[in-house]
Coordinates of N, CA and C and ligand atoms in Angstrom, one line a residue:
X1 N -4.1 -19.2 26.3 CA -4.9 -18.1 25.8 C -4.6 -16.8 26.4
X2 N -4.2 -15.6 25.7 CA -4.0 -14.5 25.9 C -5.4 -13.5 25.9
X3 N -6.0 -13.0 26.7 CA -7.1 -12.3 26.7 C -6.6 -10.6 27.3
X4 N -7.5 -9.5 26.5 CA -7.0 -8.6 27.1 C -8.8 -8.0 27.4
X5 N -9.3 -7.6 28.7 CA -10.5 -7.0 28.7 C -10.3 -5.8 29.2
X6 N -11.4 -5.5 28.4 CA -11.4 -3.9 27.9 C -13.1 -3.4 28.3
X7 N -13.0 -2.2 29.2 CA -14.2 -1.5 30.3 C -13.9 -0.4 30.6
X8 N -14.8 0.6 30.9 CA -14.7 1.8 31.6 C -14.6 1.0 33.3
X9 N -14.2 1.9 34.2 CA -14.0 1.7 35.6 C -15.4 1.2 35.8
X10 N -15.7 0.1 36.5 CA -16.8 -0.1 37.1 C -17.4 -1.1 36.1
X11 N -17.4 -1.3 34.9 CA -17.5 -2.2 34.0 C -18.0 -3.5 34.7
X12 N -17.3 -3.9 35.4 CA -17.1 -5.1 35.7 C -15.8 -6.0 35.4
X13 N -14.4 -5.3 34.9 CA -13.7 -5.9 34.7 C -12.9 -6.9 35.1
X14 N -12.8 -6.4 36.7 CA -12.0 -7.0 37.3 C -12.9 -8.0 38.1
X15 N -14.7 -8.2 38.7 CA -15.2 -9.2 38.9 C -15.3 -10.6 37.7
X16 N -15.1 -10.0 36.7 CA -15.2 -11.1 35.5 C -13.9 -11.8 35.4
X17 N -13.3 -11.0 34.9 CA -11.7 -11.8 34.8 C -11.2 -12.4 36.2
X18 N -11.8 -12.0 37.5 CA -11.4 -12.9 38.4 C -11.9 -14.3 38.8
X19 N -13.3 -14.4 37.8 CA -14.1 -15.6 38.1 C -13.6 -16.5 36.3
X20 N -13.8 -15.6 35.5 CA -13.4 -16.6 33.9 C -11.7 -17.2 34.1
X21 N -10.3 -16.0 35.2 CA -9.2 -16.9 34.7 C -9.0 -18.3 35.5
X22 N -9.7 -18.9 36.4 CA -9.6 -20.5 36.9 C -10.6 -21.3 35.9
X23 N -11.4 -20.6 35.2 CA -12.1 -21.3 34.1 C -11.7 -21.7 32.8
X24 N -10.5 -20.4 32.6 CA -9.2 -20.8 31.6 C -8.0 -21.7 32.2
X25 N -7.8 -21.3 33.4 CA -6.4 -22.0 33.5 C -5.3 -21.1 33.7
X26 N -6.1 -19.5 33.7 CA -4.8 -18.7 33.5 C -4.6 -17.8 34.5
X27 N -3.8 -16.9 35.1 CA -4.4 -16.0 36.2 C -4.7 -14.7 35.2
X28 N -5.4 -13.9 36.3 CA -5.4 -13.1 36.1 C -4.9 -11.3 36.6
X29 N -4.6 -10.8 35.3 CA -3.5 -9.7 35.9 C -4.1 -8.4 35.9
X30 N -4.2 -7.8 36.9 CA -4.7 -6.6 37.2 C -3.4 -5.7 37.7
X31 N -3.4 -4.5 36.3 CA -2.4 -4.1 36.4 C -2.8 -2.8 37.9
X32 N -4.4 -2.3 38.2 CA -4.4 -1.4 39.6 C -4.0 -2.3 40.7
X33 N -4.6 -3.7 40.8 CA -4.1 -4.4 42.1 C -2.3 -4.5 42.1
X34 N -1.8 -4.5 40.9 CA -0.1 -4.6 41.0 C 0.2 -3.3 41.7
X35 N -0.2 -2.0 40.8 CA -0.1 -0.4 41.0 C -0.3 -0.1 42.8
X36 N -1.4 -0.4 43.0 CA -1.6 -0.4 44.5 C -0.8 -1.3 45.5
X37 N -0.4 -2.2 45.2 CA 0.1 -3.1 46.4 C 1.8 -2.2 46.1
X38 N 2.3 -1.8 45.3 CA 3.6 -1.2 45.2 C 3.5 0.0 46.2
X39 N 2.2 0.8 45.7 CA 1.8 1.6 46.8 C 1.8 1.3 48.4
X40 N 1.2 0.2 48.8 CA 1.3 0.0 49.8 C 2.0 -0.6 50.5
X41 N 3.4 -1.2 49.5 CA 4.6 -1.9 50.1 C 5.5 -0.8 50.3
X42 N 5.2 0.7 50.1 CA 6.1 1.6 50.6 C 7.3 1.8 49.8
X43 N 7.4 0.8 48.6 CA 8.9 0.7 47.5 C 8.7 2.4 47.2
X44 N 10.5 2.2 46.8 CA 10.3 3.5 46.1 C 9.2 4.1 44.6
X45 N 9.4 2.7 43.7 CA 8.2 2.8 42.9 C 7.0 3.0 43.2
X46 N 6.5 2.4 44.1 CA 5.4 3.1 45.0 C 5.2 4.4 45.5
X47 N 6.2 4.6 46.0 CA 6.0 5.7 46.0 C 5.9 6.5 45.2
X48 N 6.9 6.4 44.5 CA 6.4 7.6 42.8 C 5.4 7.7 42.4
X49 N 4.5 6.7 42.3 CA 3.4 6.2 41.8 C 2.3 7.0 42.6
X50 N 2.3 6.8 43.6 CA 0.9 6.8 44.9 C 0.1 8.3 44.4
X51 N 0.7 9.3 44.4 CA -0.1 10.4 43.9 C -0.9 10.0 42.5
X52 N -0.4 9.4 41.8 CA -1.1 8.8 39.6 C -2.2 8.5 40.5
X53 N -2.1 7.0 41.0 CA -3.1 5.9 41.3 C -4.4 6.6 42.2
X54 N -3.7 7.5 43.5 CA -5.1 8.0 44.0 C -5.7 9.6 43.5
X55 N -4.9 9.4 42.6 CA -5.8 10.6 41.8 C -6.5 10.5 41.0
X56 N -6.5 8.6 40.3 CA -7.0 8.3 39.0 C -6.4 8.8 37.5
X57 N -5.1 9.3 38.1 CA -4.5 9.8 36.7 C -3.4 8.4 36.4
X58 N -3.3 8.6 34.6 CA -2.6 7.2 34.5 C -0.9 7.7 35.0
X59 N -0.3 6.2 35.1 CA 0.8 6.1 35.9 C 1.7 6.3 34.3
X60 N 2.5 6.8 33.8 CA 3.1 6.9 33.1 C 4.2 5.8 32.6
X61 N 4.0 5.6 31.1 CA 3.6 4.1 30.2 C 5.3 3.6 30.7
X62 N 6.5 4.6 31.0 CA 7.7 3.3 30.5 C 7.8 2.7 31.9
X63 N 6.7 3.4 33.3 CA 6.7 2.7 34.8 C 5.8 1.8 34.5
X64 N 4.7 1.8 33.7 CA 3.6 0.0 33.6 C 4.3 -0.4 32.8
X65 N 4.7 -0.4 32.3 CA 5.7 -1.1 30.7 C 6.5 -1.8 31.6
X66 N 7.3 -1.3 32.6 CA 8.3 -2.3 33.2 C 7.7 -3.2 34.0
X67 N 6.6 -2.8 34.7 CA 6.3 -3.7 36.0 C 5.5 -4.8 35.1
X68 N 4.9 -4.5 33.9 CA 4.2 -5.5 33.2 C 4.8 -6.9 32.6
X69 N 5.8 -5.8 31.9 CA 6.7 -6.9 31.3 C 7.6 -7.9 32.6
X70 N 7.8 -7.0 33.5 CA 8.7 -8.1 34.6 C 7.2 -9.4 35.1
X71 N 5.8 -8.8 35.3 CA 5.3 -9.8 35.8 C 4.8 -11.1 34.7
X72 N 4.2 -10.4 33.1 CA 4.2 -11.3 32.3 C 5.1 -12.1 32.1
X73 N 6.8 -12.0 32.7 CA 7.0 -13.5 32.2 C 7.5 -14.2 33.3
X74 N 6.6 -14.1 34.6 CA 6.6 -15.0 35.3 C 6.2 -16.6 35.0
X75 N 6.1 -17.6 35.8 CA 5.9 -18.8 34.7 C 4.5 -19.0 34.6
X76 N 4.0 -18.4 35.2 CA 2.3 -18.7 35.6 C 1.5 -18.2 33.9
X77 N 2.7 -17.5 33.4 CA 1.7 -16.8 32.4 C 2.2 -17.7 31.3
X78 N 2.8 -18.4 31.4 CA 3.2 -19.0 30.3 C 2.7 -19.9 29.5
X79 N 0.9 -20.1 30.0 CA -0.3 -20.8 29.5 C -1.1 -19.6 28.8
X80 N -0.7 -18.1 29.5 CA -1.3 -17.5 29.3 C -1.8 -16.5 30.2
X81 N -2.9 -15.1 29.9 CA -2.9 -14.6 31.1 C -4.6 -13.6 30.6
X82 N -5.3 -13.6 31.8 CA -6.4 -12.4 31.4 C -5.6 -11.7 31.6
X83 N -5.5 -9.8 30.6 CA -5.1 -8.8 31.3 C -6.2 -7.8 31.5
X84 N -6.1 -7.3 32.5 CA -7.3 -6.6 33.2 C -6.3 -4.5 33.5
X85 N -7.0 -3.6 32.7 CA -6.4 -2.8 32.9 C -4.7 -1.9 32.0
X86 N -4.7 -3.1 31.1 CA -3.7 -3.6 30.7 C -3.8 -3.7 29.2
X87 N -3.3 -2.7 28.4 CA -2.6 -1.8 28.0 C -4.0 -0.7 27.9
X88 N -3.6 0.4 28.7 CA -4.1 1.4 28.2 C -3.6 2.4 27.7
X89 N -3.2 2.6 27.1 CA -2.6 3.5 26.0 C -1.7 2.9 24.8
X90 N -1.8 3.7 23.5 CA -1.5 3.0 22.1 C 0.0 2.8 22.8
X91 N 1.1 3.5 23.5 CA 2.1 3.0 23.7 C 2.5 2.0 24.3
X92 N 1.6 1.7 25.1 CA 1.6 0.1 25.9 C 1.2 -0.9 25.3
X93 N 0.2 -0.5 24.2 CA -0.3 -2.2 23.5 C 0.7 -2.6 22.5
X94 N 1.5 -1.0 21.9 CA 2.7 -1.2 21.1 C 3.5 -2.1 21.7
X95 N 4.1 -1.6 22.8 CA 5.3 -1.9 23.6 C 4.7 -3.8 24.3
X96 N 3.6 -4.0 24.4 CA 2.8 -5.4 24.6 C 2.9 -6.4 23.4
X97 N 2.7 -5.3 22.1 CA 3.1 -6.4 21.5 C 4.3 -7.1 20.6
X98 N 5.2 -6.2 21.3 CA 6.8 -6.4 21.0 C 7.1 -8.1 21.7
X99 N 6.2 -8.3 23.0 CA 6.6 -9.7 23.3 C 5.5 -10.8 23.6
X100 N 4.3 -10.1 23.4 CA 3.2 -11.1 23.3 C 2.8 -10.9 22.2
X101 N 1.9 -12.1 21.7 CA 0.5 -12.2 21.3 C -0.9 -12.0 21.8
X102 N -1.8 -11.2 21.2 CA -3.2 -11.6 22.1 C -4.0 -12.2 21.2
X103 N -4.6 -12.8 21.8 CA -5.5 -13.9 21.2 C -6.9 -13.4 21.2
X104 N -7.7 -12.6 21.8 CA -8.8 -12.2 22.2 C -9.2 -10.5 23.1
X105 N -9.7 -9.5 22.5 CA -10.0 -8.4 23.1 C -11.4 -8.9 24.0
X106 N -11.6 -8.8 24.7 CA -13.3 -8.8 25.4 C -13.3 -7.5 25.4
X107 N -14.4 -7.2 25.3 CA -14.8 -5.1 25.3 C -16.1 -5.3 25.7
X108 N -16.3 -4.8 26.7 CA -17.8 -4.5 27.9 C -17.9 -3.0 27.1
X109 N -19.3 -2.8 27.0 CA -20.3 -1.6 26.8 C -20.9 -1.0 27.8
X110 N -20.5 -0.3 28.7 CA -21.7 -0.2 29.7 C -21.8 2.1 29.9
X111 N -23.0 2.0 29.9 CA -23.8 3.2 29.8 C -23.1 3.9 31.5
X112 N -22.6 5.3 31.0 CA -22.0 6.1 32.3 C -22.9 6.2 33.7
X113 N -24.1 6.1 33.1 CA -24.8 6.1 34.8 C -24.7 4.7 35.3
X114 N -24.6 3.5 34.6 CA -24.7 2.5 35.5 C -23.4 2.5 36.2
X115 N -22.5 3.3 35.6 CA -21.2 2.6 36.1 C -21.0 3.6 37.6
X116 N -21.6 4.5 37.7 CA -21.6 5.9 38.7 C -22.3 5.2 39.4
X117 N -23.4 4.6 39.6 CA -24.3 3.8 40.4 C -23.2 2.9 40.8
X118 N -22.9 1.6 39.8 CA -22.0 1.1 40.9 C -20.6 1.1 41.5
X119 N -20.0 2.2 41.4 CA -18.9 2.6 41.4 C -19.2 3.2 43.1
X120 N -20.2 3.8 43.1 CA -20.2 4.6 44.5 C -20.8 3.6 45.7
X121 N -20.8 2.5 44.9 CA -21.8 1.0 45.9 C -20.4 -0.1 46.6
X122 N -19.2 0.3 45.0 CA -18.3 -1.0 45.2 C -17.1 -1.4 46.6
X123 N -17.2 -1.8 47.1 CA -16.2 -1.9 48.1 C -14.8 -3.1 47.9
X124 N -14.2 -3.4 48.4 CA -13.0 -3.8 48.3 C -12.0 -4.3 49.4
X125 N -11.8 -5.5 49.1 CA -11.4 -6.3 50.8 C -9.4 -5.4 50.6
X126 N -9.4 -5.1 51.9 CA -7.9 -4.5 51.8 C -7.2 -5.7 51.9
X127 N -7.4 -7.0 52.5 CA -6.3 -8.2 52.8 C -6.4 -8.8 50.6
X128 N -7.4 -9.3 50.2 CA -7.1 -10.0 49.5 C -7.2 -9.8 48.2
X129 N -8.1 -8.3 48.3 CA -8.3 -7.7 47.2 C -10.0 -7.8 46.4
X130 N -10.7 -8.7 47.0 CA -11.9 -9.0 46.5 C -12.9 -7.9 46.2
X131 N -13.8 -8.3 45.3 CA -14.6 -7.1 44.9 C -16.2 -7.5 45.4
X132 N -16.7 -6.6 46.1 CA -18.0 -6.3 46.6 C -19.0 -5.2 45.9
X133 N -20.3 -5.3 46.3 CA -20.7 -4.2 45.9 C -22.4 -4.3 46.8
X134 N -22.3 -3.0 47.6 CA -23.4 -3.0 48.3 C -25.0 -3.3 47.9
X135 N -24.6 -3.2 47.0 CA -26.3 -3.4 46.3 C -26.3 -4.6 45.2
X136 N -25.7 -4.9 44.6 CA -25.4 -5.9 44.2 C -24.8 -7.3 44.1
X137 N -23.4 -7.3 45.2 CA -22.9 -8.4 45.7 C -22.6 -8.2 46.9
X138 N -23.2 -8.2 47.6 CA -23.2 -7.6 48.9 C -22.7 -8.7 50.0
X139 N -21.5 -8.5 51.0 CA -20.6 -9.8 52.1 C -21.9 -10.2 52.2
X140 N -21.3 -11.1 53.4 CA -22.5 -11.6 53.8 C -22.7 -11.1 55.3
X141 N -21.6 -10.9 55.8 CA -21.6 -9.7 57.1 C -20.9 -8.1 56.4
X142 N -21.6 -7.4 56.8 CA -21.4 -6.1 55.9 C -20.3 -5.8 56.8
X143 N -19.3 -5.0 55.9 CA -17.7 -4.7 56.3 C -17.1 -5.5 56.2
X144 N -17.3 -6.9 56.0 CA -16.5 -8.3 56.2 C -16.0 -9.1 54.9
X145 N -15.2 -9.2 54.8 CA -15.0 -9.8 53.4 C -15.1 -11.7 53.6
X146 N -15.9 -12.4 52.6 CA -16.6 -13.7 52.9 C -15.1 -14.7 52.5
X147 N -14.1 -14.5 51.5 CA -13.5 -15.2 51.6 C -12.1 -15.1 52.6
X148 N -12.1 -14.1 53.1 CA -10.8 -14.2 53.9 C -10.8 -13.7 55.7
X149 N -11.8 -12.5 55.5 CA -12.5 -12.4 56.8 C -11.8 -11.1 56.8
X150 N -10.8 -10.2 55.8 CA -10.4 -9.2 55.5 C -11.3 -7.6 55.6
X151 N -10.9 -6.8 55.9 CA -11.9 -5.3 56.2 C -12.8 -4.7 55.0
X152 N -13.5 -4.8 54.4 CA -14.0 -4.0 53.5 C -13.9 -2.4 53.4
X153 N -13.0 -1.8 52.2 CA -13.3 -0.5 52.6 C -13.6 0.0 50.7
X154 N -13.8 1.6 50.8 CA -14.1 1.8 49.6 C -12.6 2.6 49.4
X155 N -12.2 2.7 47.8 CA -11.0 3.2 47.3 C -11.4 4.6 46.9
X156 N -10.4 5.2 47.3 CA -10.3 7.0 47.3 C -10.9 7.1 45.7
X157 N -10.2 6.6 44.6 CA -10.7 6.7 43.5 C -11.8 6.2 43.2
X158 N -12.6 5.7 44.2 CA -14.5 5.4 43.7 C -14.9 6.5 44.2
X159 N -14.2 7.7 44.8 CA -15.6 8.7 44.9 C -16.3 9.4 43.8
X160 N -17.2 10.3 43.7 CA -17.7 10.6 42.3 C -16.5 11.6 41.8
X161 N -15.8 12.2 42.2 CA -15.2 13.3 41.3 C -14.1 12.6 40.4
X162 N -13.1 11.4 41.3 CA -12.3 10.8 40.3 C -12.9 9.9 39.6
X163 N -14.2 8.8 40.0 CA -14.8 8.1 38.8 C -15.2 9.3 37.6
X164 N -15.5 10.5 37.8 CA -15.7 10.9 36.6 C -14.8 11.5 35.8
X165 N -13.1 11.8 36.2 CA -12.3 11.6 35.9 C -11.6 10.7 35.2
X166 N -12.3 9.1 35.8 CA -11.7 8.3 35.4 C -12.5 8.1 33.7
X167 N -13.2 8.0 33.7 CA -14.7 7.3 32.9 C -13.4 8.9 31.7
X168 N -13.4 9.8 31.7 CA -13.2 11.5 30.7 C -11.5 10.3 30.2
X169 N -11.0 9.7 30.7 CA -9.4 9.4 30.5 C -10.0 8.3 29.8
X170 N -10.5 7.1 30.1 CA -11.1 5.8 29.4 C -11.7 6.3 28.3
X171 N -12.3 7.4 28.0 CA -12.8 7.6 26.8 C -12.1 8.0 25.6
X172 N -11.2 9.1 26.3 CA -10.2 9.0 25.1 C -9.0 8.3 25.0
X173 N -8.8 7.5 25.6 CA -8.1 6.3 25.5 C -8.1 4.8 24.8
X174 N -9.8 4.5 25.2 CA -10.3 3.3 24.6 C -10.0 3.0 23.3
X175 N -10.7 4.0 22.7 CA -11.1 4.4 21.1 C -9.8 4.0 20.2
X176 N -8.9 4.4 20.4 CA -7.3 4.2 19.9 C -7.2 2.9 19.8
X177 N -7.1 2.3 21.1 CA -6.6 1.0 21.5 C -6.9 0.1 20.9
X178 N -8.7 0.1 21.0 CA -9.7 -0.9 20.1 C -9.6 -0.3 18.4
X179 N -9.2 0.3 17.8 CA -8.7 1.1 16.5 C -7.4 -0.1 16.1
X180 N -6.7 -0.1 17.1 CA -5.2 -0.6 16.9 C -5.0 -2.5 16.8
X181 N -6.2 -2.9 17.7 CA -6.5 -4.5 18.1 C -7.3 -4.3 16.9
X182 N -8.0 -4.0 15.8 CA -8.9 -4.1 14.9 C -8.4 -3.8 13.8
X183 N -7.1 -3.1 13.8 CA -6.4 -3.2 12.5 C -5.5 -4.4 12.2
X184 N -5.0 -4.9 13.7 CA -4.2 -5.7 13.4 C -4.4 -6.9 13.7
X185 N -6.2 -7.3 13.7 CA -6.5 -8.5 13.1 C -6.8 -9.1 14.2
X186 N -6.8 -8.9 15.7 CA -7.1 -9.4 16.9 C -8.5 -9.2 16.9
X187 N -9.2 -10.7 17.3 CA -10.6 -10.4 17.6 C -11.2 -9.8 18.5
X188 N -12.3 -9.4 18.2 CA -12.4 -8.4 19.5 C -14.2 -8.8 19.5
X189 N -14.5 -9.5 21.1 CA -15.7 -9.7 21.2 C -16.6 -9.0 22.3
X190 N -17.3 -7.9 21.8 CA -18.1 -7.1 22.3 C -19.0 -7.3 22.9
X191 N -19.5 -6.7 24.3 CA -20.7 -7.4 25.2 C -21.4 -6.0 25.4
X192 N -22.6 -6.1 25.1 CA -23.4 -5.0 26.0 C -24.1 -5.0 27.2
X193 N -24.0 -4.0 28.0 CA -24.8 -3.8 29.4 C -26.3 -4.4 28.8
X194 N -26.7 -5.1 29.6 CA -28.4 -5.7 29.8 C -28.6 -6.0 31.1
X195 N -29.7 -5.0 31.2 CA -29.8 -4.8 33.0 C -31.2 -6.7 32.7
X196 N -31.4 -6.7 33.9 CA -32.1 -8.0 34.2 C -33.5 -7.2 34.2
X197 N -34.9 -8.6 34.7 CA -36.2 -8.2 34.4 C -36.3 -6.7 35.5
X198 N -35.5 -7.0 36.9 CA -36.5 -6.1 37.3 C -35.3 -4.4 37.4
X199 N -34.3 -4.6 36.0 CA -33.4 -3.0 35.9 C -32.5 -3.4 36.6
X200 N -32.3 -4.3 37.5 CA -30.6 -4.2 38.3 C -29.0 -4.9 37.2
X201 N -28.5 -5.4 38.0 CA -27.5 -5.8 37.2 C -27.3 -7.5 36.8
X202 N -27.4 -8.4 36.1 CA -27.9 -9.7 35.7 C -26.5 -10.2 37.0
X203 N -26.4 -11.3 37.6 CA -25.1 -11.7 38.0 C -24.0 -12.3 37.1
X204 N -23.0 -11.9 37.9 CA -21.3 -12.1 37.3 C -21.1 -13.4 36.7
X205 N -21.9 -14.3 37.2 CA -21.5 -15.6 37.2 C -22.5 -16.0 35.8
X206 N -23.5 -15.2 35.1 CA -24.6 -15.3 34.1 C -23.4 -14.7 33.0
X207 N -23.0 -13.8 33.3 CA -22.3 -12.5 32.2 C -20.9 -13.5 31.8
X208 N -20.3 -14.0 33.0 CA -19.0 -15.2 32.8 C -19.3 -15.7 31.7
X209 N -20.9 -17.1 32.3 CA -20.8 -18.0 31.1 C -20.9 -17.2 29.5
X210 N -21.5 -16.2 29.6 CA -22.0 -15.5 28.4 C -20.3 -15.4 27.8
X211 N -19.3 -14.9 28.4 CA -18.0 -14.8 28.0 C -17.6 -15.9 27.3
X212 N -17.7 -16.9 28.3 CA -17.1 -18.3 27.8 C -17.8 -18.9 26.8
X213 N -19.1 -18.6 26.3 CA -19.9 -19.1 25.3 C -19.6 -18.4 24.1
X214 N -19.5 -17.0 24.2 CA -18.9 -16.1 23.4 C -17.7 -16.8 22.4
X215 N -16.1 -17.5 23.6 CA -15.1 -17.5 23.5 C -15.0 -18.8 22.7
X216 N -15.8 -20.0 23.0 CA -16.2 -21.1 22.6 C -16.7 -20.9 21.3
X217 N -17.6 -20.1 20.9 CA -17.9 -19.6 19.4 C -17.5 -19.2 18.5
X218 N -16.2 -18.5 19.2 CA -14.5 -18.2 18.8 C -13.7 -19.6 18.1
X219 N -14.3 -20.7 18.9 CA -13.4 -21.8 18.3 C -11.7 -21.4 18.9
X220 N -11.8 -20.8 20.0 CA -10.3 -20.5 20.7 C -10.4 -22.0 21.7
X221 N -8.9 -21.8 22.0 CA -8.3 -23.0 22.5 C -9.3 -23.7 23.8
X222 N -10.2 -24.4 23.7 CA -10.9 -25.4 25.2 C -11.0 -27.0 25.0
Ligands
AMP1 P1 -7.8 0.3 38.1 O1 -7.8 -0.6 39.3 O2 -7.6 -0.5 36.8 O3 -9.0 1.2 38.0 O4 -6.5 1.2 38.2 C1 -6.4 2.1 39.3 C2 -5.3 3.2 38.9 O5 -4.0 2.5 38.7 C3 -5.6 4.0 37.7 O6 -6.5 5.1 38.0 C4 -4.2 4.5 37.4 O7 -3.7 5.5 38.3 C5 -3.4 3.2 37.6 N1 -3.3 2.3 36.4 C6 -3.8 1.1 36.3 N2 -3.5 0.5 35.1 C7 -2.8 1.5 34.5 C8 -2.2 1.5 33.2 N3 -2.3 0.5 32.3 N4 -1.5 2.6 32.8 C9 -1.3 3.6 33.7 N5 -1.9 3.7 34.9 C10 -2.6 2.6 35.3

């Protein structure tokens, strides 16, 4: 199953797709965790890169286009893959679908102040990449990351001036993308933000099954 999920920053994209792809069978590909670890391996791609990524500006499409296509056809994806991040722009989803199929858009709804709320909360394990969030998934020792014991820190691009940078680029970017998966016949299953009884955020692991119940109603491959 080929999934591509689709969110403004802070959405939830990348907590979801990291808990639904062992529930498919597939991994999941997060084209910023690829972007950043090139960053932090010091390559020379990385290096070209490192100014885009901590500026929140996009990395320009024929540099994702290659690192994409070299990791989709690793063998892992060969069942399939969540893409998280991945294609943002009409020239990447072109250039995406010169060698894939996608089987499924997911598209999260979520209103600009929630995501500003949790964007300035979210933290992030530097060893293994895990996603936290002070007020809503909070370690269990603060600073600590619970599955690896990794440092928690927050990313240059969560402070408010590039999230709202970021949120101005996702907007006019989205709109195209979901235009282009809706002309050409890919389903596309839309979730809206619903905060819980008492206004916070429902948990990841509620919103998951909602995916997979969603996906299942799809009559897609389980
Ligand atoms: P993310 O973790 O998805 O928020 O991505 C972090 C940063 O990586 C973005 O602000 C961009 O600089 C870069 N990036 C991630 N995905 C892409 C993409 N598909 N195209 C261009 N740049 C990207």
């Amino acid at each position: 199953m080929r999934l591509v999920i689709f969110g403004p920053p802070g959405s939830g994209k990348g907590t979801y797709a990291s808990r639904l792809a062992p529930r498919l069978g597939v991994p999941h590909i997060s084209t910023g965790d690829i972007l950043r670890e090139e960053v932090k391996s010091g390559s020379e791609l990385g290096r070209s890169i490192s100014s885009y990524v901590s500026n929140g500006k996009l990395v320009p499409d024929e540099v994702v286009n290659r690192v994409m296509e070299k990791r989709l056809s690793q063998e892992d994806c060969k069942r399939g893959f969540i893409l998280d991040g991945y294609p943002r722009t009409l020239q990447q989803a072109l250039f995406l679908d010169r060698f894939s199929k996608i089987d499924f858009v997911i598209n999260l709804n979520v209103p600009d102040e929630v995501i500003v709320r949790r964007l300035s909360s979210r933290l992030v394990c530097r060893r293994c990449g895990a996603i936290y969030n002070r007020i809503t998934l909070p370690p269990r020792v603060e600073g600590v990351c619970d599955k690896c014991g990794g440092e928690l820190y927050q990313r240059d691009d969560d402070k408010p001036e590039v999230v709202r940078e970021r949120i101005r680029i996702y907007k006019n970017e989205a709109a195209p993308l979901l235009e282009h998966y809706r002309r050409t016949g890919v389903a596309i299953i839309d979730f809206f933000y619903e905060p819980d009884e008492s206004g916070g955020d429902v948990s990841p692991e509620t919103v998951v099954d909602r995916i997979v119940k969603a996906l299942k109603g799809s009559s897609c491959c389980f």
